[in-house]
Amino acid sequence: MKNNQALIPVYDLAACIPGTNFIIKRTEGNSVPSYWAIPHRHTDYKISFLQEGEVTHYTDFEKYTIKAPALLMLAPDQVHQQTGNSYYKMMHVSFNKEFLLTETQGVLACWECMFSQVVLPIVNREQLQEISVYLDLMFQEFKDDKPQKGLILKNLLNAFIICAGRLVNCKSETTAVAPAPVVTMDYSQNRIVRQFKSLIDENFVNATQVTQYADMLYVTPGHLNDLIKTVTGKTAKQIIDERRILEAKRLLFWGEHSVKEIAGRLNFEDDAYFNRFFKKHTGNTPALFQRQIREKYN
């Protein structure tokens, strides 16, 4: 189900099937469903396993031509669309935060790293067998109506996430994206950084200052900034501003919206301030970015 009030359609897993926070399904054919070809985003995490064939996928501002076998990683709010008219066979796993986070505290940094890479090629038979086994087990358990089904699915998904995380460090000539480093943090740091990023995703339109997030996290602005800089190499304000710029870029690229409309949507005082803010962080005006990015991919 999608949210028609959004500038870019948003599909909500829980709204599709009330009470559900996990879905696994298979798709196969020579053309993708029509709603996949329309730029949209999800409220949930999604991992798609391309078993056979080839698909073309756009995630935010990058085009990926994906050949089997590979995993396609999509985090909440990433704008994407899939195209192609060649044969493909895929398996899709969708889940929300509540279904997994408590089970993945120890590997959360690796998990985030995986999603930032978008495409994880499967480069040998052993990796393919591992991925296939976990997906087949989840698919069968999801279909059956047995006692403790939810608990078993959580544990299978937890194991699958860790298994998929092993692919992040695998170098392959089939991907131009360098493996991202896995950040090691203690539990307290992990929790605060995770909560900070989550709060930004929820509040970046109206909360734009470090002090506002420090208050939400019950820490001092200085402590929050020091921790974020230690872990990410960036200040807390840089992370906040980058999230606002990312959303602006998504709306400029994917939708037919005026600069003034986007400025209002993102709660800038006026379009002149939005122009200055955007140019300061990207080197281009919103209008120039929109023209250049569309010429690149269209």
mmCIF file of N, CA and C in Angstrom, residues 155-280:
data_model
loop_
_atom_site.group_PDB
_atom_site.id
_atom_site.type_symbol
_atom_site.label_atom_id
_atom_site.label_comp_id
_atom_site.label_asym_id
_atom_site.label_seq_id
_atom_site.Cartn_x
_atom_site.Cartn_y
_atom_site.Cartn_z
ATOM 1 N N ASN A 155 14.848 -15.731 13.953
ATOM 2 C CA ASN A 155 16.182 -16.323 14.077
ATOM 3 C C ASN A 155 16.779 -16.671 12.721
ATOM 4 N N LEU A 156 15.953 -17.145 11.797
ATOM 5 C CA LEU A 156 16.448 -17.436 10.446
ATOM 6 C C LEU A 156 16.884 -16.149 9.748
ATOM 7 N N LEU A 157 16.095 -15.088 9.899
ATOM 8 C CA LEU A 157 16.445 -13.811 9.279
ATOM 9 C C LEU A 157 17.718 -13.249 9.895
ATOM 10 N N ASN A 158 17.840 -13.380 11.214
ATOM 11 C CA ASN A 158 19.038 -12.934 11.910
ATOM 12 C C ASN A 158 20.282 -13.624 11.344
ATOM 13 N N ALA A 159 20.195 -14.938 11.175
ATOM 14 C CA ALA A 159 21.313 -15.705 10.622
ATOM 15 C C ALA A 159 21.579 -15.314 9.168
ATOM 16 N N PHE A 160 20.511 -15.080 8.410
ATOM 17 C CA PHE A 160 20.645 -14.691 7.007
ATOM 18 C C PHE A 160 21.347 -13.342 6.870
ATOM 19 N N ILE A 161 21.002 -12.373 7.748
ATOM 20 C CA ILE A 161 21.642 -11.054 7.724
ATOM 21 C C ILE A 161 23.146 -11.186 7.971
ATOM 22 N N ILE A 162 23.512 -11.996 8.955
ATOM 23 C CA ILE A 162 24.935 -12.189 9.264
ATOM 24 C C ILE A 162 25.641 -12.871 8.098
ATOM 25 N N CYS A 163 24.976 -13.855 7.507
ATOM 26 C CA CYS A 163 25.540 -14.555 6.349
ATOM 27 C C CYS A 163 25.747 -13.587 5.184
ATOM 28 N N ALA A 164 24.744 -12.751 4.926
ATOM 29 C CA ALA A 164 24.867 -11.774 3.842
ATOM 30 C C ALA A 164 25.971 -10.765 4.134
ATOM 31 N N GLY A 165 26.179 -10.459 5.431
ATOM 32 C CA GLY A 165 27.226 -9.523 5.808
ATOM 33 C C GLY A 165 28.610 -9.990 5.419
ATOM 34 N N ARG A 166 28.791 -11.290 5.291
ATOM 35 C CA ARG A 166 30.096 -11.822 4.871
ATOM 36 C C ARG A 166 30.446 -11.395 3.450
ATOM 37 N N LEU A 167 29.433 -11.109 2.657
ATOM 38 C CA LEU A 167 29.682 -10.738 1.258
ATOM 39 C C LEU A 167 30.270 -9.343 1.136
ATOM 40 N N VAL A 168 30.100 -8.514 2.161
ATOM 41 C CA VAL A 168 30.561 -7.127 2.086
ATOM 42 C C VAL A 168 32.057 -7.046 1.879
ATOM 43 N N ASN A 169 32.812 -7.945 2.465
ATOM 44 C CA ASN A 169 34.268 -7.902 2.374
ATOM 45 C C ASN A 169 34.819 -8.676 1.187
ATOM 46 N N CYS A 170 33.927 -9.168 0.333
ATOM 47 C CA CYS A 170 34.378 -9.951 -0.825
ATOM 48 C C CYS A 170 34.664 -9.024 -1.996
ATOM 49 N N LYS A 171 35.875 -8.995 -2.456
ATOM 50 C CA LYS A 171 36.242 -8.155 -3.592
ATOM 51 C C LYS A 171 35.863 -8.864 -4.891
ATOM 52 N N SER A 172 35.307 -8.110 -5.808
ATOM 53 C CA SER A 172 34.885 -8.690 -7.071
ATOM 54 C C SER A 172 34.986 -7.657 -8.170
ATOM 55 N N GLU A 173 35.345 -8.077 -9.360
ATOM 56 C CA GLU A 173 35.438 -7.166 -10.482
ATOM 57 C C GLU A 173 34.064 -6.796 -11.023
ATOM 58 N N THR A 174 33.021 -7.482 -10.529
ATOM 59 C CA THR A 174 31.679 -7.231 -11.042
ATOM 60 C C THR A 174 31.018 -6.031 -10.400
ATOM 61 N N THR A 175 31.633 -5.449 -9.379
ATOM 62 C CA THR A 175 31.057 -4.273 -8.746
ATOM 63 C C THR A 175 32.078 -3.147 -8.684
ATOM 64 N N ALA A 176 31.605 -1.941 -8.961
ATOM 65 C CA ALA A 176 32.486 -0.778 -8.911
ATOM 66 C C ALA A 176 32.491 -0.150 -7.528
ATOM 67 N N VAL A 177 31.667 -0.694 -6.630
ATOM 68 C CA VAL A 177 31.562 -0.138 -5.288
ATOM 69 C C VAL A 177 32.543 -0.830 -4.361
ATOM 70 N N ALA A 178 33.448 -0.085 -3.763
ATOM 71 C CA ALA A 178 34.439 -0.673 -2.861
ATOM 72 C C ALA A 178 33.771 -1.127 -1.583
ATOM 73 N N PRO A 179 34.190 -2.267 -1.016
ATOM 74 C CA PRO A 179 33.624 -2.723 0.246
ATOM 75 C C PRO A 179 33.791 -1.667 1.330
ATOM 76 N N ALA A 180 32.725 -1.413 2.057
ATOM 77 C CA ALA A 180 32.774 -0.414 3.120
ATOM 78 C C ALA A 180 33.352 -1.028 4.380
ATOM 79 N N PRO A 181 34.056 -0.247 5.179
ATOM 80 C CA PRO A 181 34.634 -0.782 6.402
ATOM 81 C C PRO A 181 33.560 -1.081 7.427
ATOM 82 N N VAL A 182 33.772 -2.129 8.216
ATOM 83 C CA VAL A 182 32.846 -2.459 9.294
ATOM 84 C C VAL A 182 33.319 -1.746 10.549
ATOM 85 N N VAL A 183 32.492 -0.895 11.107
ATOM 86 C CA VAL A 183 32.848 -0.109 12.274
ATOM 87 C C VAL A 183 32.618 -0.926 13.536
ATOM 88 N N THR A 184 33.607 -0.971 14.392
ATOM 89 C CA THR A 184 33.484 -1.677 15.650
ATOM 90 C C THR A 184 33.207 -0.686 16.760
ATOM 91 N N MET A 185 32.096 -0.882 17.456
ATOM 92 C CA MET A 185 31.698 0.016 18.534
ATOM 93 C C MET A 185 31.255 -0.818 19.720
ATOM 94 N N ASP A 186 31.364 -0.233 20.925
ATOM 95 C CA ASP A 186 30.807 -0.940 22.064
ATOM 96 C C ASP A 186 29.291 -0.731 22.059
ATOM 97 N N TYR A 187 28.598 -1.430 22.961
ATOM 98 C CA TYR A 187 27.139 -1.424 22.921
ATOM 99 C C TYR A 187 26.564 -0.027 23.115
ATOM 100 N N SER A 188 27.114 0.736 24.067
ATOM 101 C CA SER A 188 26.589 2.067 24.360
ATOM 102 C C SER A 188 26.751 3.001 23.164
ATOM 103 N N GLN A 189 27.934 2.985 22.554
ATOM 104 C CA GLN A 189 28.163 3.812 21.366
ATOM 105 C C GLN A 189 27.227 3.387 20.241
ATOM 106 N N ASN A 190 27.140 2.085 20.045
ATOM 107 C CA ASN A 190 26.289 1.533 18.996
ATOM 108 C C ASN A 190 24.860 2.029 19.155
ATOM 109 N N ARG A 191 24.345 1.983 20.368
ATOM 110 C CA ARG A 191 22.964 2.376 20.637
ATOM 111 C C ARG A 191 22.741 3.858 20.341
ATOM 112 N N ILE A 192 23.645 4.723 20.807
ATOM 113 C CA ILE A 192 23.463 6.161 20.615
ATOM 114 C C ILE A 192 23.571 6.540 19.143
ATOM 115 N N VAL A 193 24.550 5.984 18.442
ATOM 116 C CA VAL A 193 24.706 6.292 17.016
ATOM 117 C C VAL A 193 23.488 5.813 16.237
ATOM 118 N N ARG A 194 23.016 4.620 16.559
ATOM 119 C CA ARG A 194 21.840 4.078 15.873
ATOM 120 C C ARG A 194 20.617 4.950 16.134
ATOM 121 N N GLN A 195 20.422 5.343 17.390
ATOM 122 C CA GLN A 195 19.276 6.174 17.740
ATOM 123 C C GLN A 195 19.375 7.553 17.093
ATOM 124 N N PHE A 196 20.579 8.109 17.042
ATOM 125 C CA PHE A 196 20.779 9.416 16.410
ATOM 126 C C PHE A 196 20.377 9.365 14.937
ATOM 127 N N LYS A 197 20.848 8.346 14.227
ATOM 128 C CA LYS A 197 20.514 8.221 12.805
ATOM 129 C C LYS A 197 19.020 7.999 12.607
ATOM 130 N N SER A 198 18.419 7.201 13.490
ATOM 131 C CA SER A 198 16.984 6.940 13.395
ATOM 132 C C SER A 198 16.183 8.210 13.650
ATOM 133 N N LEU A 199 16.601 8.982 14.644
ATOM 134 C CA LEU A 199 15.902 10.231 14.954
ATOM 135 C C LEU A 199 16.018 11.240 13.813
ATOM 136 N N ILE A 200 17.165 11.273 13.162
ATOM 137 C CA ILE A 200 17.325 12.170 12.013
ATOM 138 C C ILE A 200 16.345 11.777 10.911
ATOM 139 N N ASP A 201 16.245 10.489 10.600
ATOM 140 C CA ASP A 201 15.325 10.044 9.561
ATOM 141 C C ASP A 201 13.887 10.443 9.870
ATOM 142 N N GLU A 202 13.544 10.452 11.149
ATOM 143 C CA GLU A 202 12.173 10.767 11.551
ATOM 144 C C GLU A 202 11.917 12.267 11.665
ATOM 145 N N ASN A 203 12.962 13.053 11.938
ATOM 146 C CA ASN A 203 12.745 14.454 12.318
ATOM 147 C C ASN A 203 13.518 15.487 11.508
ATOM 148 N N PHE A 204 14.250 15.089 10.465
ATOM 149 C CA PHE A 204 15.172 16.021 9.811
ATOM 150 C C PHE A 204 14.475 17.233 9.199
ATOM 151 N N VAL A 205 13.200 17.123 8.903
ATOM 152 C CA VAL A 205 12.496 18.267 8.315
ATOM 153 C C VAL A 205 12.329 19.394 9.332
ATOM 154 N N ASN A 206 11.991 19.039 10.559
ATOM 155 C CA ASN A 206 11.713 20.057 11.578
ATOM 156 C C ASN A 206 12.830 20.245 12.599
ATOM 157 N N ALA A 207 13.653 19.233 12.799
ATOM 158 C CA ALA A 207 14.759 19.337 13.761
ATOM 159 C C ALA A 207 16.061 19.394 12.981
ATOM 160 N N THR A 208 16.728 20.548 13.000
ATOM 161 C CA THR A 208 17.919 20.738 12.172
ATOM 162 C C THR A 208 19.166 21.069 12.984
ATOM 163 N N GLN A 209 19.042 21.119 14.325
ATOM 164 C CA GLN A 209 20.166 21.502 15.169
ATOM 165 C C GLN A 209 20.605 20.342 16.062
ATOM 166 N N VAL A 210 21.893 20.289 16.341
ATOM 167 C CA VAL A 210 22.454 19.218 17.176
ATOM 168 C C VAL A 210 21.818 19.225 18.564
ATOM 169 N N THR A 211 21.566 20.407 19.105
ATOM 170 C CA THR A 211 20.991 20.499 20.452
ATOM 171 C C THR A 211 19.640 19.797 20.541
ATOM 172 N N GLN A 212 18.863 19.837 19.468
ATOM 173 C CA GLN A 212 17.551 19.195 19.483
ATOM 174 C C GLN A 212 17.688 17.675 19.595
ATOM 175 N N TYR A 213 18.655 17.109 18.901
ATOM 176 C CA TYR A 213 18.852 15.658 18.969
ATOM 177 C C TYR A 213 19.511 15.247 20.286
ATOM 178 N N ALA A 214 20.385 16.089 20.795
ATOM 179 C CA ALA A 214 21.000 15.817 22.098
ATOM 180 C C ALA A 214 19.923 15.749 23.181
ATOM 181 N N ASP A 215 18.965 16.662 23.109
ATOM 182 C CA ASP A 215 17.857 16.642 24.070
ATOM 183 C C ASP A 215 17.048 15.352 23.946
ATOM 184 N N MET A 216 16.800 14.914 22.722
ATOM 185 C CA MET A 216 16.031 13.683 22.514
ATOM 186 C C MET A 216 16.760 12.460 23.070
ATOM 187 N N LEU A 217 18.099 12.521 23.043
ATOM 188 C CA LEU A 217 18.909 11.386 23.479
ATOM 189 C C LEU A 217 19.382 11.516 24.929
ATOM 190 N N TYR A 218 19.039 12.634 25.569
ATOM 191 C CA TYR A 218 19.410 12.879 26.972
ATOM 192 C C TYR A 218 20.931 12.866 27.169
ATOM 193 N N VAL A 219 21.633 13.493 26.215
ATOM 194 C CA VAL A 219 23.075 13.671 26.338
ATOM 195 C C VAL A 219 23.386 15.126 26.022
ATOM 196 N N THR A 220 24.593 15.567 26.326
ATOM 197 C CA THR A 220 24.968 16.938 26.001
ATOM 198 C C THR A 220 25.313 17.035 24.519
ATOM 199 N N PRO A 221 25.139 18.197 23.911
ATOM 200 C CA PRO A 221 25.514 18.368 22.505
ATOM 201 C C PRO A 221 26.986 18.041 22.259
ATOM 202 N N GLY A 222 27.850 18.423 23.202
ATOM 203 C CA GLY A 222 29.272 18.141 23.034
ATOM 204 C C GLY A 222 29.569 16.653 23.017
ATOM 205 N N HIS A 223 28.945 15.903 23.935
ATOM 206 C CA HIS A 223 29.158 14.449 23.984
ATOM 207 C C HIS A 223 28.639 13.797 22.712
ATOM 208 N N LEU A 224 27.469 14.217 22.264
ATOM 209 C CA LEU A 224 26.900 13.640 21.046
ATOM 210 C C LEU A 224 27.804 13.908 19.854
ATOM 211 N N ASN A 225 28.270 15.127 19.723
ATOM 212 C CA ASN A 225 29.116 15.484 18.590
ATOM 213 C C ASN A 225 30.438 14.715 18.609
ATOM 214 N N ASP A 226 31.032 14.585 19.806
ATOM 215 C CA ASP A 226 32.297 13.851 19.924
ATOM 216 C C ASP A 226 32.121 12.388 19.527
ATOM 217 N N LEU A 227 31.030 11.784 19.990
ATOM 218 C CA LEU A 227 30.783 10.369 19.682
ATOM 219 C C LEU A 227 30.546 10.165 18.190
ATOM 220 N N ILE A 228 29.708 10.995 17.597
ATOM 221 C CA ILE A 228 29.401 10.868 16.168
ATOM 222 C C ILE A 228 30.662 11.074 15.334
ATOM 223 N N LYS A 229 31.493 12.034 15.727
ATOM 224 C CA LYS A 229 32.714 12.288 14.963
ATOM 225 C C LYS A 229 33.705 11.142 15.099
ATOM 226 N N THR A 230 33.776 10.540 16.286
ATOM 227 C CA THR A 230 34.677 9.408 16.491
ATOM 228 C C THR A 230 34.273 8.225 15.617
ATOM 229 N N VAL A 231 32.986 7.978 15.543
ATOM 230 C CA VAL A 231 32.478 6.806 14.818
ATOM 231 C C VAL A 231 32.425 7.036 13.314
ATOM 232 N N THR A 232 31.956 8.213 12.880
ATOM 233 C CA THR A 232 31.720 8.447 11.453
ATOM 234 C C THR A 232 32.763 9.319 10.774
ATOM 235 N N GLY A 233 33.552 10.063 11.586
ATOM 236 C CA GLY A 233 34.502 10.996 10.994
ATOM 237 C C GLY A 233 33.865 12.314 10.593
ATOM 238 N N LYS A 234 32.570 12.470 10.887
ATOM 239 C CA LYS A 234 31.850 13.698 10.560
ATOM 240 C C LYS A 234 31.206 14.247 11.823
ATOM 241 N N THR A 235 30.940 15.549 11.833
ATOM 242 C CA THR A 235 30.247 16.131 12.975
ATOM 243 C C THR A 235 28.769 15.761 12.919
ATOM 244 N N ALA A 236 28.104 15.902 14.055
ATOM 245 C CA ALA A 236 26.673 15.614 14.099
ATOM 246 C C ALA A 236 25.904 16.545 13.153
ATOM 247 N N LYS A 237 26.314 17.806 13.087
ATOM 248 C CA LYS A 237 25.630 18.758 12.185
ATOM 249 C C LYS A 237 25.817 18.365 10.735
ATOM 250 N N GLN A 238 26.978 17.862 10.369
ATOM 251 C CA GLN A 238 27.188 17.405 8.998
ATOM 252 C C GLN A 238 26.233 16.264 8.652
ATOM 253 N N ILE A 239 26.035 15.347 9.585
ATOM 254 C CA ILE A 239 25.131 14.213 9.344
ATOM 255 C C ILE A 239 23.706 14.718 9.142
ATOM 256 N N ILE A 240 23.284 15.674 9.956
ATOM 257 C CA ILE A 240 21.937 16.241 9.833
ATOM 258 C C ILE A 240 21.767 16.936 8.478
ATOM 259 N N ASP A 241 22.732 17.784 8.133
ATOM 260 C CA ASP A 241 22.650 18.523 6.872
ATOM 261 C C ASP A 241 22.696 17.584 5.667
ATOM 262 N N GLU A 242 23.507 16.542 5.742
ATOM 263 C CA GLU A 242 23.590 15.581 4.638
ATOM 264 C C GLU A 242 22.256 14.888 4.409
ATOM 265 N N ARG A 243 21.538 14.617 5.504
ATOM 266 C CA ARG A 243 20.221 13.969 5.353
ATOM 267 C C ARG A 243 19.240 14.910 4.667
ATOM 268 N N ARG A 244 19.290 16.191 4.987
ATOM 269 C CA ARG A 244 18.409 17.169 4.340
ATOM 270 C C ARG A 244 18.751 17.318 2.859
ATOM 271 N N ILE A 245 20.047 17.329 2.555
ATOM 272 C CA ILE A 245 20.481 17.434 1.158
ATOM 273 C C ILE A 245 20.077 16.185 0.373
ATOM 274 N N LEU A 246 20.224 15.024 0.991
ATOM 275 C CA LEU A 246 19.839 13.775 0.315
ATOM 276 C C LEU A 246 18.366 13.795 -0.059
ATOM 277 N N GLU A 247 17.523 14.214 0.876
ATOM 278 C CA GLU A 247 16.088 14.266 0.580
ATOM 279 C C GLU A 247 15.802 15.269 -0.524
ATOM 280 N N ALA A 248 16.476 16.417 -0.496
ATOM 281 C CA ALA A 248 16.291 17.418 -1.549
ATOM 282 C C ALA A 248 16.688 16.842 -2.909
ATOM 283 N N LYS A 249 17.808 16.128 -2.961
ATOM 284 C CA LYS A 249 18.255 15.525 -4.215
ATOM 285 C C LYS A 249 17.245 14.498 -4.724
ATOM 286 N N ARG A 250 16.709 13.706 -3.802
ATOM 287 C CA ARG A 250 15.724 12.695 -4.200
ATOM 288 C C ARG A 250 14.505 13.345 -4.832
ATOM 289 N N LEU A 251 14.007 14.397 -4.221
ATOM 290 C CA LEU A 251 12.825 15.065 -4.742
ATOM 291 C C LEU A 251 13.121 15.776 -6.061
ATOM 292 N N LEU A 252 14.311 16.328 -6.196
ATOM 293 C CA LEU A 252 14.686 17.006 -7.440
ATOM 294 C C LEU A 252 14.833 16.014 -8.589
ATOM 295 N N PHE A 253 15.376 14.841 -8.296
ATOM 296 C CA PHE A 253 15.636 13.869 -9.358
ATOM 297 C C PHE A 253 14.389 13.078 -9.739
ATOM 298 N N TRP A 254 13.668 12.589 -8.747
ATOM 299 C CA TRP A 254 12.608 11.627 -9.013
ATOM 300 C C TRP A 254 11.252 12.234 -9.315
ATOM 301 N N GLY A 255 10.994 13.425 -8.849
ATOM 302 C CA GLY A 255 9.653 13.979 -9.003
ATOM 303 C C GLY A 255 9.593 15.184 -9.909
ATOM 304 N N GLU A 256 8.377 15.576 -10.222
ATOM 305 C CA GLU A 256 8.153 16.786 -11.024
ATOM 306 C C GLU A 256 7.706 17.895 -10.078
ATOM 307 N N HIS A 257 8.652 18.405 -9.291
ATOM 308 C CA HIS A 257 8.323 19.394 -8.278
ATOM 309 C C HIS A 257 9.193 20.629 -8.484
ATOM 310 N N SER A 258 8.621 21.785 -8.239
ATOM 311 C CA SER A 258 9.375 23.026 -8.369
ATOM 312 C C SER A 258 10.322 23.176 -7.185
ATOM 313 N N VAL A 259 11.343 23.991 -7.366
ATOM 314 C CA VAL A 259 12.290 24.255 -6.279
ATOM 315 C C VAL A 259 11.561 24.876 -5.094
ATOM 316 N N LYS A 260 10.624 25.745 -5.374
ATOM 317 C CA LYS A 260 9.858 26.383 -4.298
ATOM 318 C C LYS A 260 9.040 25.363 -3.523
ATOM 319 N N GLU A 261 8.439 24.422 -4.231
ATOM 320 C CA GLU A 261 7.631 23.393 -3.573
ATOM 321 C C GLU A 261 8.506 22.503 -2.687
ATOM 322 N N ILE A 262 9.675 22.140 -3.188
ATOM 323 C CA ILE A 262 10.588 21.305 -2.407
ATOM 324 C C ILE A 262 11.105 22.060 -1.191
ATOM 325 N N ALA A 263 11.409 23.345 -1.363
ATOM 326 C CA ALA A 263 11.870 24.163 -0.237
ATOM 327 C C ALA A 263 10.822 24.179 0.871
ATOM 328 N N GLY A 264 9.566 24.326 0.492
ATOM 329 C CA GLY A 264 8.487 24.320 1.478
ATOM 330 C C GLY A 264 8.311 22.969 2.123
ATOM 331 N N ARG A 265 8.425 21.916 1.325
ATOM 332 C CA ARG A 265 8.274 20.552 1.841
ATOM 333 C C ARG A 265 9.340 20.237 2.888
ATOM 334 N N LEU A 266 10.535 20.789 2.695
ATOM 335 C CA LEU A 266 11.643 20.510 3.610
ATOM 336 C C LEU A 266 11.783 21.584 4.690
ATOM 337 N N ASN A 267 10.802 22.450 4.771
ATOM 338 C CA ASN A 267 10.694 23.420 5.863
ATOM 339 C C ASN A 267 11.784 24.480 5.855
ATOM 340 N N PHE A 268 12.245 24.873 4.659
ATOM 341 C CA PHE A 268 13.149 26.014 4.559
ATOM 342 C C PHE A 268 12.318 27.297 4.594
ATOM 343 N N GLU A 269 12.920 28.366 5.091
ATOM 344 C CA GLU A 269 12.193 29.628 5.235
ATOM 345 C C GLU A 269 11.632 30.107 3.901
ATOM 346 N N ASP A 270 12.440 29.981 2.856
ATOM 347 C CA ASP A 270 11.991 30.339 1.515
ATOM 348 C C ASP A 270 12.909 29.653 0.517
ATOM 349 N N ASP A 271 12.579 29.758 -0.764
ATOM 350 C CA ASP A 271 13.371 29.065 -1.773
ATOM 351 C C ASP A 271 14.752 29.685 -1.938
ATOM 352 N N ALA A 272 14.913 30.976 -1.596
ATOM 353 C CA ALA A 272 16.233 31.609 -1.684
ATOM 354 C C ALA A 272 17.198 30.988 -0.661
ATOM 355 N N TYR A 273 16.708 30.774 0.559
ATOM 356 C CA TYR A 273 17.541 30.140 1.587
ATOM 357 C C TYR A 273 17.855 28.696 1.208
ATOM 358 N N PHE A 274 16.863 27.997 0.651
ATOM 359 C CA PHE A 274 17.076 26.629 0.194
ATOM 360 C C PHE A 274 18.154 26.596 -0.886
ATOM 361 N N ASN A 275 18.136 27.551 -1.815
ATOM 362 C CA ASN A 275 19.143 27.618 -2.867
ATOM 363 C C ASN A 275 20.544 27.804 -2.290
ATOM 364 N N ARG A 276 20.664 28.699 -1.311
ATOM 365 C CA ARG A 276 21.973 28.954 -0.698
ATOM 366 C C ARG A 276 22.472 27.715 0.059
ATOM 367 N N PHE A 277 21.580 27.096 0.804
ATOM 368 C CA PHE A 277 21.934 25.904 1.577
ATOM 369 C C PHE A 277 22.387 24.776 0.646
ATOM 370 N N PHE A 278 21.642 24.550 -0.422
ATOM 371 C CA PHE A 278 21.946 23.474 -1.362
ATOM 372 C C PHE A 278 23.279 23.732 -2.070
ATOM 373 N N LYS A 279 23.487 24.966 -2.504
ATOM 374 C CA LYS A 279 24.729 25.289 -3.208
ATOM 375 C C LYS A 279 25.937 25.187 -2.289
ATOM 376 N N LYS A 280 25.779 25.572 -1.021
ATOM 377 C CA LYS A 280 26.870 25.485 -0.051
ATOM 378 C C LYS A 280 27.334 24.038 0.106
#
